[in-house]
Amino acid sequence: MGAGMSFDGDNSGEKSSVSRRKLEDIPESCIAMVLGYLDPPEICRLARINRAFRDASSADFIWVNKLPTNYSFIIHKLSDKYKDDYEDINSHSSDDKMVGLTKKNVFARLSRPNLFDSGTKEIWLDKNTGGVCVSISSKALSITGIDDRRYWNHIPTEESRFQTVAYLLQIWWFEVCGELEFKFPVGTYGIFFRLHLGKSSKRFGRRICNVEHIHGWNVRPVRFQLTTSDGQQTVSEYYLDSPGSWILYHGGDFIIKDPDKLIKIKFSARQIDCTHMKGGLSLDSVMILPKSIAHTA
């Protein structure tokens, strides 16, 4: 019986030793290696567990793999916005322009909406995948008749990333064109026109939609076209519908194979059948999104 008691006592001591082990006992390098396999939101959640996880989650080798391959190009585009973070911007390579920032902080900054080109375009990283997303304001687009208030007005709204949209009263010739020259990481991207039939506003704190000018969009479809400098081209057509809701109309896809090459993308939306007028349309922006996340936009 004594032997039995002695054995129980030793086993209890072993259990006690094991029970005293904590997550903090795991080497930080091991934690960082595991975190490297997770998505950014999961890494940030685990970083709240304790100090060891928080410190491990800041390792540069984790976040450099979460950043897009063209992040230096993006930083260069945003150099004016972040000029206060730079130390002698001309003396550093494009990889080092965010002086003093960890790769985790670079990812965090780029995951926010970042305006460029005088505030007419915006870029951000998808927080889950690190995918590059771009939005182009209506003010950066070439719109037929935009300077004539009989046809178009710019109206302020909280429903746009750019705080303003172009609103069409009525017109015979509907044509919106734009272009972007950019470096994208390898992948497939989609062009989307963010449109809204009707004019939304707020009354007594509630959203309302004025539909009085909506007409002509059910007669002929709008043709969306996309071309790229490397020869890609797509065409699609849609009848505009669903008054009162913002809709992303898919204008086409393009594929990036060389991330180091500038590509020029031209896109347009047209309904130029002059047998009837059309109106009552709000135009917010054109968005370029990775196809892997486009359905969540």
PDB file of C-alpha atoms in Angstrom:
ATOM      1  CA  MET A   1       0.000   0.000   0.000  1.00  0.00           C
ATOM      2  CA  GLY A   2       2.933   2.243   0.793  1.00  0.00           C
ATOM      3  CA  ALA A   3       4.249   1.720  -2.699  1.00  0.00           C
ATOM      4  CA  GLY A   4       0.881   2.617  -4.049  1.00  0.00           C
ATOM      5  CA  MET A   5       0.753   5.804  -2.019  1.00  0.00           C
ATOM      6  CA  SER A   6       4.257   6.768  -3.096  1.00  0.00           C
ATOM      7  CA  PHE A   7       3.311   6.284  -6.731  1.00  0.00           C
ATOM      8  CA  ASP A   8       0.201   8.442  -6.343  1.00  0.00           C
ATOM      9  CA  GLY A   9       2.243  11.159  -4.743  1.00  0.00           C
ATOM     10  CA  ASP A  10       4.784  11.213  -7.593  1.00  0.00           C
ATOM     11  CA  ASN A  11       1.996  11.306 -10.212  1.00  0.00           C
ATOM     12  CA  SER A  12       0.357  14.183  -8.378  1.00  0.00           C
ATOM     13  CA  GLY A  13       3.611  16.100  -8.451  1.00  0.00           C
ATOM     14  CA  GLU A  14       3.946  15.475 -12.192  1.00  0.00           C
ATOM     15  CA  LYS A  15       0.412  16.740 -12.754  1.00  0.00           C
ATOM     16  CA  SER A  16       1.125  19.785 -10.609  1.00  0.00           C
ATOM     17  CA  SER A  17       4.211  20.565 -12.683  1.00  0.00           C
ATOM     18  CA  VAL A  18       2.255  20.267 -15.896  1.00  0.00           C
ATOM     19  CA  SER A  19      -0.584  22.424 -14.563  1.00  0.00           C
ATOM     20  CA  ARG A  20       1.855  25.236 -13.834  1.00  0.00           C
ATOM     21  CA  ARG A  21       2.889  25.532 -17.462  1.00  0.00           C
ATOM     22  CA  LYS A  22       1.417  28.571 -19.197  1.00  0.00           C
ATOM     23  CA  LEU A  23       1.050  29.909 -22.712  1.00  0.00           C
ATOM     24  CA  GLU A  24       3.815  32.370 -21.878  1.00  0.00           C
ATOM     25  CA  ASP A  25       6.189  29.403 -21.684  1.00  0.00           C
ATOM     26  CA  ILE A  26       5.913  28.809 -25.437  1.00  0.00           C
ATOM     27  CA  PRO A  27       8.924  30.397 -27.209  1.00  0.00           C
ATOM     28  CA  GLU A  28       8.011  33.588 -29.029  1.00  0.00           C
ATOM     29  CA  SER A  29       9.623  32.318 -32.244  1.00  0.00           C
ATOM     30  CA  CYS A  30       7.350  29.255 -32.195  1.00  0.00           C
ATOM     31  CA  ILE A  31       4.265  31.397 -31.666  1.00  0.00           C
ATOM     32  CA  ALA A  32       5.292  33.659 -34.547  1.00  0.00           C
ATOM     33  CA  MET A  33       5.761  30.692 -36.891  1.00  0.00           C
ATOM     34  CA  VAL A  34       2.233  29.472 -36.114  1.00  0.00           C
ATOM     35  CA  LEU A  35       0.735  32.968 -36.510  1.00  0.00           C
ATOM     36  CA  GLY A  36       2.322  33.225 -39.946  1.00  0.00           C
ATOM     37  CA  TYR A  37      -0.156  30.641 -41.250  1.00  0.00           C
ATOM     38  CA  LEU A  38      -3.203  32.629 -40.122  1.00  0.00           C
ATOM     39  CA  ASP A  39      -5.170  35.475 -41.701  1.00  0.00           C
ATOM     40  CA  PRO A  40      -4.569  39.027 -40.389  1.00  0.00           C
ATOM     41  CA  PRO A  41      -7.815  39.230 -38.334  1.00  0.00           C
ATOM     42  CA  GLU A  42      -6.982  35.899 -36.649  1.00  0.00           C
ATOM     43  CA  ILE A  43      -3.462  37.102 -35.841  1.00  0.00           C
ATOM     44  CA  CYS A  44      -4.826  40.288 -34.272  1.00  0.00           C
ATOM     45  CA  ARG A  45      -7.335  38.345 -32.163  1.00  0.00           C
ATOM     46  CA  LEU A  46      -4.652  35.996 -30.833  1.00  0.00           C
ATOM     47  CA  ALA A  47      -2.385  38.965 -30.102  1.00  0.00           C
ATOM     48  CA  ARG A  48      -4.795  39.892 -27.307  1.00  0.00           C
ATOM     49  CA  ILE A  49      -4.180  36.648 -25.390  1.00  0.00           C
ATOM     50  CA  ASN A  50      -1.045  37.780 -23.574  1.00  0.00           C
ATOM     51  CA  ARG A  51       2.208  39.671 -23.972  1.00  0.00           C
ATOM     52  CA  ALA A  52       4.043  36.745 -25.606  1.00  0.00           C
ATOM     53  CA  PHE A  53       1.426  36.490 -28.357  1.00  0.00           C
ATOM     54  CA  ARG A  54       1.327  40.273 -28.745  1.00  0.00           C
ATOM     55  CA  ASP A  55       5.089  40.517 -29.191  1.00  0.00           C
ATOM     56  CA  ALA A  56       5.188  37.524 -31.542  1.00  0.00           C
ATOM     57  CA  SER A  57       2.402  38.985 -33.678  1.00  0.00           C
ATOM     58  CA  SER A  58       4.582  41.984 -34.555  1.00  0.00           C
ATOM     59  CA  ALA A  59       7.312  39.977 -36.274  1.00  0.00           C
ATOM     60  CA  ASP A  60       8.113  41.466 -39.677  1.00  0.00           C
ATOM     61  CA  PHE A  61       8.419  38.080 -41.388  1.00  0.00           C
ATOM     62  CA  ILE A  62       4.732  37.425 -40.611  1.00  0.00           C
ATOM     63  CA  TRP A  63       3.431  40.640 -42.134  1.00  0.00           C
ATOM     64  CA  VAL A  64       5.719  40.936 -45.124  1.00  0.00           C
ATOM     65  CA  ASN A  65       3.927  37.865 -46.477  1.00  0.00           C
ATOM     66  CA  LYS A  66       0.531  39.482 -45.835  1.00  0.00           C
ATOM     67  CA  LEU A  67       1.435  42.647 -47.725  1.00  0.00           C
ATOM     68  CA  PRO A  68       0.862  42.690 -51.503  1.00  0.00           C
ATOM     69  CA  THR A  69       3.947  42.361 -53.660  1.00  0.00           C
ATOM     70  CA  ASN A  70       3.424  45.916 -54.931  1.00  0.00           C
ATOM     71  CA  TYR A  71       3.182  47.582 -51.514  1.00  0.00           C
ATOM     72  CA  SER A  72       6.241  49.743 -52.242  1.00  0.00           C
ATOM     73  CA  PHE A  73       4.488  51.084 -55.346  1.00  0.00           C
ATOM     74  CA  ILE A  74       1.390  51.848 -53.268  1.00  0.00           C
ATOM     75  CA  ILE A  75       3.457  53.670 -50.636  1.00  0.00           C
ATOM     76  CA  HIS A  76       5.006  55.761 -53.403  1.00  0.00           C
ATOM     77  CA  LYS A  77       1.501  56.684 -54.600  1.00  0.00           C
ATOM     78  CA  LEU A  78       0.623  57.774 -51.077  1.00  0.00           C
ATOM     79  CA  SER A  79       3.902  59.551 -50.357  1.00  0.00           C
ATOM     80  CA  ASP A  80       2.265  62.973 -49.988  1.00  0.00           C
ATOM     81  CA  LYS A  81      -0.204  61.685 -47.413  1.00  0.00           C
ATOM     82  CA  TYR A  82       2.451  60.025 -45.264  1.00  0.00           C
ATOM     83  CA  LYS A  83       5.215  62.594 -45.741  1.00  0.00           C
ATOM     84  CA  ASP A  84       5.259  63.345 -41.988  1.00  0.00           C
ATOM     85  CA  ASP A  85       6.282  59.731 -41.338  1.00  0.00           C
ATOM     86  CA  TYR A  86       9.279  59.924 -43.650  1.00  0.00           C
ATOM     87  CA  GLU A  87      12.810  60.915 -42.784  1.00  0.00           C
ATOM     88  CA  ASP A  88      14.367  62.528 -45.855  1.00  0.00           C
ATOM     89  CA  ILE A  89      12.128  60.717 -48.345  1.00  0.00           C
ATOM     90  CA  ASN A  90      14.579  61.133 -51.205  1.00  0.00           C
ATOM     91  CA  SER A  91      17.367  59.299 -49.401  1.00  0.00           C
ATOM     92  CA  HIS A  92      15.468  56.039 -48.912  1.00  0.00           C
ATOM     93  CA  SER A  93      14.477  53.298 -51.268  1.00  0.00           C
ATOM     94  CA  SER A  94      10.766  52.811 -51.911  1.00  0.00           C
ATOM     95  CA  ASP A  95      10.816  49.772 -49.574  1.00  0.00           C
ATOM     96  CA  ASP A  96      11.879  51.967 -46.641  1.00  0.00           C
ATOM     97  CA  LYS A  97       9.715  55.049 -47.076  1.00  0.00           C
ATOM     98  CA  MET A  98       7.636  54.334 -43.968  1.00  0.00           C
ATOM     99  CA  VAL A  99      10.647  54.826 -41.740  1.00  0.00           C
ATOM    100  CA  GLY A 100      10.278  53.430 -38.228  1.00  0.00           C
ATOM    101  CA  LEU A 101       7.128  51.477 -38.968  1.00  0.00           C
ATOM    102  CA  THR A 102       6.950  47.715 -38.597  1.00  0.00           C
ATOM    103  CA  LYS A 103       5.481  45.695 -41.443  1.00  0.00           C
ATOM    104  CA  LYS A 104       2.450  45.132 -39.197  1.00  0.00           C
ATOM    105  CA  ASN A 105       1.915  48.887 -38.949  1.00  0.00           C
ATOM    106  CA  VAL A 106       2.404  49.282 -42.696  1.00  0.00           C
ATOM    107  CA  PHE A 107      -0.318  46.673 -43.246  1.00  0.00           C
ATOM    108  CA  ALA A 108      -2.587  48.471 -40.763  1.00  0.00           C
ATOM    109  CA  ARG A 109      -2.085  51.830 -42.509  1.00  0.00           C
ATOM    110  CA  LEU A 110      -2.703  50.423 -45.953  1.00  0.00           C
ATOM    111  CA  SER A 111      -5.820  48.596 -44.746  1.00  0.00           C
ATOM    112  CA  ARG A 112      -7.461  51.945 -44.098  1.00  0.00           C
ATOM    113  CA  PRO A 113      -8.999  53.987 -46.934  1.00  0.00           C
ATOM    114  CA  ASN A 114      -6.139  56.040 -48.439  1.00  0.00           C
ATOM    115  CA  LEU A 115      -6.849  58.874 -50.869  1.00  0.00           C
ATOM    116  CA  PHE A 116      -4.468  59.764 -53.701  1.00  0.00           C
ATOM    117  CA  ASP A 117      -4.467  61.775 -56.955  1.00  0.00           C
ATOM    118  CA  SER A 118      -5.790  64.905 -55.228  1.00  0.00           C
ATOM    119  CA  GLY A 119      -8.422  62.943 -53.350  1.00  0.00           C
ATOM    120  CA  THR A 120     -10.176  61.601 -56.462  1.00  0.00           C
ATOM    121  CA  LYS A 121      -9.023  58.000 -55.983  1.00  0.00           C
ATOM    122  CA  GLU A 122      -8.781  55.711 -52.992  1.00  0.00           C
ATOM    123  CA  ILE A 123      -6.834  52.556 -52.272  1.00  0.00           C
ATOM    124  CA  TRP A 124      -6.989  50.043 -49.445  1.00  0.00           C
ATOM    125  CA  LEU A 125      -6.047  46.467 -48.654  1.00  0.00           C
ATOM    126  CA  ASP A 126      -8.670  43.856 -47.876  1.00  0.00           C
ATOM    127  CA  LYS A 127      -8.078  43.068 -44.200  1.00  0.00           C
ATOM    128  CA  ASN A 128      -8.612  39.330 -44.647  1.00  0.00           C
ATOM    129  CA  THR A 129      -6.568  38.651 -47.772  1.00  0.00           C
ATOM    130  CA  GLY A 130      -4.318  41.677 -48.291  1.00  0.00           C
ATOM    131  CA  GLY A 131      -5.865  42.085 -51.757  1.00  0.00           C
ATOM    132  CA  VAL A 132      -5.483  45.498 -53.410  1.00  0.00           C
ATOM    133  CA  CYS A 133      -8.725  47.448 -53.905  1.00  0.00           C
ATOM    134  CA  VAL A 134      -9.089  50.764 -55.756  1.00  0.00           C
ATOM    135  CA  SER A 135     -12.033  53.146 -55.996  1.00  0.00           C
ATOM    136  CA  ILE A 136     -12.230  56.005 -58.515  1.00  0.00           C
ATOM    137  CA  SER A 137     -14.516  58.937 -57.763  1.00  0.00           C
ATOM    138  CA  SER A 138     -17.074  60.260 -60.249  1.00  0.00           C
ATOM    139  CA  LYS A 139     -14.988  63.462 -60.265  1.00  0.00           C
ATOM    140  CA  ALA A 140     -12.087  61.535 -61.804  1.00  0.00           C
ATOM    141  CA  LEU A 141     -14.259  60.244 -64.659  1.00  0.00           C
ATOM    142  CA  SER A 142     -15.036  61.780 -68.041  1.00  0.00           C
ATOM    143  CA  ILE A 143     -18.825  62.234 -68.098  1.00  0.00           C
ATOM    144  CA  THR A 144     -20.688  63.597 -71.120  1.00  0.00           C
ATOM    145  CA  GLY A 145     -22.545  66.775 -70.144  1.00  0.00           C
ATOM    146  CA  ILE A 146     -21.155  66.922 -66.602  1.00  0.00           C
ATOM    147  CA  ASP A 147     -20.555  70.692 -66.775  1.00  0.00           C
ATOM    148  CA  ASP A 148     -24.148  71.478 -67.762  1.00  0.00           C
ATOM    149  CA  ARG A 149     -26.443  71.666 -64.728  1.00  0.00           C
ATOM    150  CA  ARG A 150     -29.434  70.942 -66.934  1.00  0.00           C
ATOM    151  CA  TYR A 151     -28.120  67.384 -67.119  1.00  0.00           C
ATOM    152  CA  TRP A 152     -25.846  66.607 -64.178  1.00  0.00           C
ATOM    153  CA  ASN A 153     -25.311  67.854 -60.624  1.00  0.00           C
ATOM    154  CA  HIS A 154     -22.718  66.975 -57.995  1.00  0.00           C
ATOM    155  CA  ILE A 155     -24.560  66.320 -54.741  1.00  0.00           C
ATOM    156  CA  PRO A 156     -23.069  65.715 -51.273  1.00  0.00           C
ATOM    157  CA  THR A 157     -23.876  62.450 -49.544  1.00  0.00           C
ATOM    158  CA  GLU A 158     -22.619  60.290 -46.691  1.00  0.00           C
ATOM    159  CA  GLU A 159     -23.243  57.206 -48.823  1.00  0.00           C
ATOM    160  CA  SER A 160     -20.102  57.742 -50.903  1.00  0.00           C
ATOM    161  CA  ARG A 161     -16.494  57.152 -49.914  1.00  0.00           C
ATOM    162  CA  PHE A 162     -15.811  60.513 -51.568  1.00  0.00           C
ATOM    163  CA  GLN A 163     -18.720  62.336 -49.899  1.00  0.00           C
ATOM    164  CA  THR A 164     -20.179  63.328 -53.260  1.00  0.00           C
ATOM    165  CA  VAL A 165     -21.865  61.670 -56.246  1.00  0.00           C
ATOM    166  CA  ALA A 166     -22.816  62.780 -59.747  1.00  0.00           C
ATOM    167  CA  TYR A 167     -26.600  62.850 -60.225  1.00  0.00           C
ATOM    168  CA  LEU A 168     -28.157  62.693 -63.695  1.00  0.00           C
ATOM    169  CA  LEU A 169     -31.406  64.608 -64.162  1.00  0.00           C
ATOM    170  CA  GLN A 170     -31.894  63.652 -67.802  1.00  0.00           C
ATOM    171  CA  ILE A 171     -29.853  63.277 -70.972  1.00  0.00           C
ATOM    172  CA  TRP A 172     -29.987  61.751 -74.433  1.00  0.00           C
ATOM    173  CA  TRP A 173     -26.371  60.608 -74.600  1.00  0.00           C
ATOM    174  CA  PHE A 174     -25.217  58.749 -71.470  1.00  0.00           C
ATOM    175  CA  GLU A 175     -21.476  58.110 -71.502  1.00  0.00           C
ATOM    176  CA  VAL A 176     -19.019  57.683 -68.642  1.00  0.00           C
ATOM    177  CA  CYS A 177     -15.344  56.893 -69.320  1.00  0.00           C
ATOM    178  CA  GLY A 178     -12.256  56.535 -67.181  1.00  0.00           C
ATOM    179  CA  GLU A 179      -8.786  55.058 -67.007  1.00  0.00           C
ATOM    180  CA  LEU A 180      -6.175  54.021 -64.480  1.00  0.00           C
ATOM    181  CA  GLU A 181      -2.498  53.194 -64.842  1.00  0.00           C
ATOM    182  CA  PHE A 182      -1.344  51.008 -61.975  1.00  0.00           C
ATOM    183  CA  LYS A 183       0.719  48.034 -60.807  1.00  0.00           C
ATOM    184  CA  PHE A 184      -1.387  45.205 -59.433  1.00  0.00           C
ATOM    185  CA  PRO A 185      -0.248  41.964 -57.784  1.00  0.00           C
ATOM    186  CA  VAL A 186      -0.743  38.771 -59.789  1.00  0.00           C
ATOM    187  CA  GLY A 187      -4.388  37.749 -59.931  1.00  0.00           C
ATOM    188  CA  THR A 188      -7.787  38.325 -61.522  1.00  0.00           C
ATOM    189  CA  TYR A 189      -9.588  41.629 -60.941  1.00  0.00           C
ATOM    190  CA  GLY A 190     -13.050  42.914 -61.697  1.00  0.00           C
ATOM    191  CA  ILE A 191     -14.289  46.397 -62.661  1.00  0.00           C
ATOM    192  CA  PHE A 192     -17.520  47.497 -60.986  1.00  0.00           C
ATOM    193  CA  PHE A 193     -19.617  50.624 -61.534  1.00  0.00           C
ATOM    194  CA  ARG A 194     -21.383  51.706 -58.327  1.00  0.00           C
ATOM    195  CA  LEU A 195     -24.729  53.090 -59.468  1.00  0.00           C
ATOM    196  CA  HIS A 196     -28.044  53.960 -57.841  1.00  0.00           C
ATOM    197  CA  LEU A 197     -31.386  54.662 -59.498  1.00  0.00           C
ATOM    198  CA  GLY A 198     -32.923  57.628 -57.722  1.00  0.00           C
ATOM    199  CA  LYS A 199     -31.502  60.300 -55.434  1.00  0.00           C
ATOM    200  CA  SER A 200     -31.130  59.388 -51.778  1.00  0.00           C
ATOM    201  CA  SER A 201     -31.251  61.880 -48.929  1.00  0.00           C
ATOM    202  CA  LYS A 202     -32.213  62.084 -45.270  1.00  0.00           C
ATOM    203  CA  ARG A 203     -35.381  63.526 -43.807  1.00  0.00           C
ATOM    204  CA  PHE A 204     -35.926  63.669 -40.064  1.00  0.00           C
ATOM    205  CA  GLY A 205     -32.973  61.311 -39.701  1.00  0.00           C
ATOM    206  CA  ARG A 206     -34.415  58.687 -42.038  1.00  0.00           C
ATOM    207  CA  ARG A 207     -33.126  57.727 -45.473  1.00  0.00           C
ATOM    208  CA  ILE A 208     -35.483  58.493 -48.352  1.00  0.00           C
ATOM    209  CA  CYS A 209     -35.109  58.060 -52.098  1.00  0.00           C
ATOM    210  CA  ASN A 210     -36.460  60.480 -54.682  1.00  0.00           C
ATOM    211  CA  VAL A 211     -37.490  58.493 -57.781  1.00  0.00           C
ATOM    212  CA  GLU A 212     -39.264  61.213 -59.760  1.00  0.00           C
ATOM    213  CA  HIS A 213     -36.530  61.545 -62.423  1.00  0.00           C
ATOM    214  CA  ILE A 214     -36.024  57.818 -63.075  1.00  0.00           C
ATOM    215  CA  HIS A 215     -36.866  57.002 -66.674  1.00  0.00           C
ATOM    216  CA  GLY A 216     -35.475  55.378 -69.815  1.00  0.00           C
ATOM    217  CA  TRP A 217     -33.303  52.638 -68.319  1.00  0.00           C
ATOM    218  CA  ASN A 218     -35.728  49.834 -69.156  1.00  0.00           C
ATOM    219  CA  VAL A 219     -35.734  50.646 -72.889  1.00  0.00           C
ATOM    220  CA  ARG A 220     -32.142  49.719 -73.719  1.00  0.00           C
ATOM    221  CA  PRO A 221     -29.354  48.149 -71.596  1.00  0.00           C
ATOM    222  CA  VAL A 222     -26.234  50.033 -70.562  1.00  0.00           C
ATOM    223  CA  ARG A 223     -23.095  48.685 -72.217  1.00  0.00           C
ATOM    224  CA  PHE A 224     -20.024  48.340 -69.988  1.00  0.00           C
ATOM    225  CA  GLN A 225     -16.636  47.953 -71.648  1.00  0.00           C
ATOM    226  CA  LEU A 226     -13.133  47.254 -70.382  1.00  0.00           C
ATOM    227  CA  THR A 227      -9.815  47.274 -72.261  1.00  0.00           C
ATOM    228  CA  THR A 228      -6.225  46.988 -71.042  1.00  0.00           C
ATOM    229  CA  SER A 229      -2.887  48.035 -72.495  1.00  0.00           C
ATOM    230  CA  ASP A 230      -1.860  44.380 -72.883  1.00  0.00           C
ATOM    231  CA  GLY A 231      -4.793  43.571 -75.171  1.00  0.00           C
ATOM    232  CA  GLN A 232      -7.496  42.292 -72.836  1.00  0.00           C
ATOM    233  CA  GLN A 233     -11.060  43.350 -73.606  1.00  0.00           C
ATOM    234  CA  THR A 234     -14.527  42.567 -72.252  1.00  0.00           C
ATOM    235  CA  VAL A 235     -18.048  43.853 -72.941  1.00  0.00           C
ATOM    236  CA  SER A 236     -21.193  43.325 -70.872  1.00  0.00           C
ATOM    237  CA  GLU A 237     -24.712  44.770 -70.874  1.00  0.00           C
ATOM    238  CA  TYR A 238     -27.233  45.318 -68.083  1.00  0.00           C
ATOM    239  CA  TYR A 239     -30.611  46.941 -67.690  1.00  0.00           C
ATOM    240  CA  LEU A 240     -30.410  49.236 -64.671  1.00  0.00           C
ATOM    241  CA  ASP A 241     -32.990  48.412 -62.013  1.00  0.00           C
ATOM    242  CA  SER A 242     -33.611  48.217 -58.230  1.00  0.00           C
ATOM    243  CA  PRO A 243     -34.387  51.906 -57.454  1.00  0.00           C
ATOM    244  CA  GLY A 244     -33.239  52.992 -54.014  1.00  0.00           C
ATOM    245  CA  SER A 245     -30.256  50.614 -53.750  1.00  0.00           C
ATOM    246  CA  TRP A 246     -26.601  50.961 -54.603  1.00  0.00           C
ATOM    247  CA  ILE A 247     -25.668  48.260 -57.122  1.00  0.00           C
ATOM    248  CA  LEU A 248     -22.222  47.158 -58.293  1.00  0.00           C
ATOM    249  CA  TYR A 249     -22.578  46.522 -62.030  1.00  0.00           C
ATOM    250  CA  HIS A 250     -19.827  44.212 -63.238  1.00  0.00           C
ATOM    251  CA  GLY A 251     -18.005  45.833 -66.139  1.00  0.00           C
ATOM    252  CA  GLY A 252     -15.569  42.992 -66.841  1.00  0.00           C
ATOM    253  CA  ASP A 253     -12.457  41.176 -65.597  1.00  0.00           C
ATOM    254  CA  PHE A 254      -8.758  41.418 -66.350  1.00  0.00           C
ATOM    255  CA  ILE A 255      -5.801  39.235 -65.401  1.00  0.00           C
ATOM    256  CA  ILE A 256      -2.430  40.388 -64.062  1.00  0.00           C
ATOM    257  CA  LYS A 257       0.506  38.079 -64.799  1.00  0.00           C
ATOM    258  CA  ASP A 258       3.419  40.502 -64.349  1.00  0.00           C
ATOM    259  CA  PRO A 259       3.189  42.474 -61.078  1.00  0.00           C
ATOM    260  CA  ASP A 260       6.174  44.676 -61.966  1.00  0.00           C
ATOM    261  CA  LYS A 261       4.598  46.046 -65.136  1.00  0.00           C
ATOM    262  CA  LEU A 262       2.407  49.133 -65.286  1.00  0.00           C
ATOM    263  CA  ILE A 263      -0.919  48.345 -66.894  1.00  0.00           C
ATOM    264  CA  LYS A 264      -3.353  50.939 -68.257  1.00  0.00           C
ATOM    265  CA  ILE A 265      -7.009  50.077 -67.804  1.00  0.00           C
ATOM    266  CA  LYS A 266      -9.721  51.907 -69.730  1.00  0.00           C
ATOM    267  CA  PHE A 267     -13.392  51.440 -68.890  1.00  0.00           C
ATOM    268  CA  SER A 268     -16.728  52.925 -69.881  1.00  0.00           C
ATOM    269  CA  ALA A 269     -20.498  52.759 -69.425  1.00  0.00           C
ATOM    270  CA  ARG A 270     -22.683  53.890 -72.332  1.00  0.00           C
ATOM    271  CA  GLN A 271     -26.316  54.103 -73.312  1.00  0.00           C
ATOM    272  CA  ILE A 272     -26.251  56.301 -76.405  1.00  0.00           C
ATOM    273  CA  ASP A 273     -29.535  55.390 -78.055  1.00  0.00           C
ATOM    274  CA  CYS A 274     -30.853  58.880 -78.747  1.00  0.00           C
ATOM    275  CA  THR A 275     -34.422  57.755 -79.470  1.00  0.00           C
ATOM    276  CA  HIS A 276     -35.287  58.341 -75.817  1.00  0.00           C
ATOM    277  CA  MET A 277     -34.057  60.263 -72.776  1.00  0.00           C
ATOM    278  CA  LYS A 278     -32.905  58.688 -69.535  1.00  0.00           C
ATOM    279  CA  GLY A 279     -32.433  60.144 -66.079  1.00  0.00           C
ATOM    280  CA  GLY A 280     -32.674  59.754 -62.338  1.00  0.00           C
ATOM    281  CA  LEU A 281     -29.284  58.048 -61.913  1.00  0.00           C
ATOM    282  CA  SER A 282     -26.674  58.537 -59.183  1.00  0.00           C
ATOM    283  CA  LEU A 283     -23.072  57.696 -60.117  1.00  0.00           C
ATOM    284  CA  ASP A 284     -20.717  57.215 -57.205  1.00  0.00           C
ATOM    285  CA  SER A 285     -17.537  55.555 -58.404  1.00  0.00           C
ATOM    286  CA  VAL A 286     -15.806  52.782 -60.293  1.00  0.00           C
ATOM    287  CA  MET A 287     -14.208  50.058 -58.174  1.00  0.00           C
ATOM    288  CA  ILE A 288     -11.446  47.599 -59.029  1.00  0.00           C
ATOM    289  CA  LEU A 289     -11.528  44.571 -56.745  1.00  0.00           C
ATOM    290  CA  PRO A 290      -9.814  41.172 -56.634  1.00  0.00           C
ATOM    291  CA  LYS A 291     -12.303  38.579 -57.886  1.00  0.00           C
ATOM    292  CA  SER A 292     -11.725  36.542 -54.714  1.00  0.00           C
ATOM    293  CA  ILE A 293     -13.485  39.197 -52.610  1.00  0.00           C
ATOM    294  CA  ALA A 294     -15.689  40.932 -55.179  1.00  0.00           C
ATOM    295  CA  HIS A 295     -18.826  39.101 -54.037  1.00  0.00           C
ATOM    296  CA  THR A 296     -18.461  40.606 -50.548  1.00  0.00           C
ATOM    297  CA  ALA A 297     -18.360  44.237 -51.748  1.00  0.00           C
TER     298      ALA A 297
END
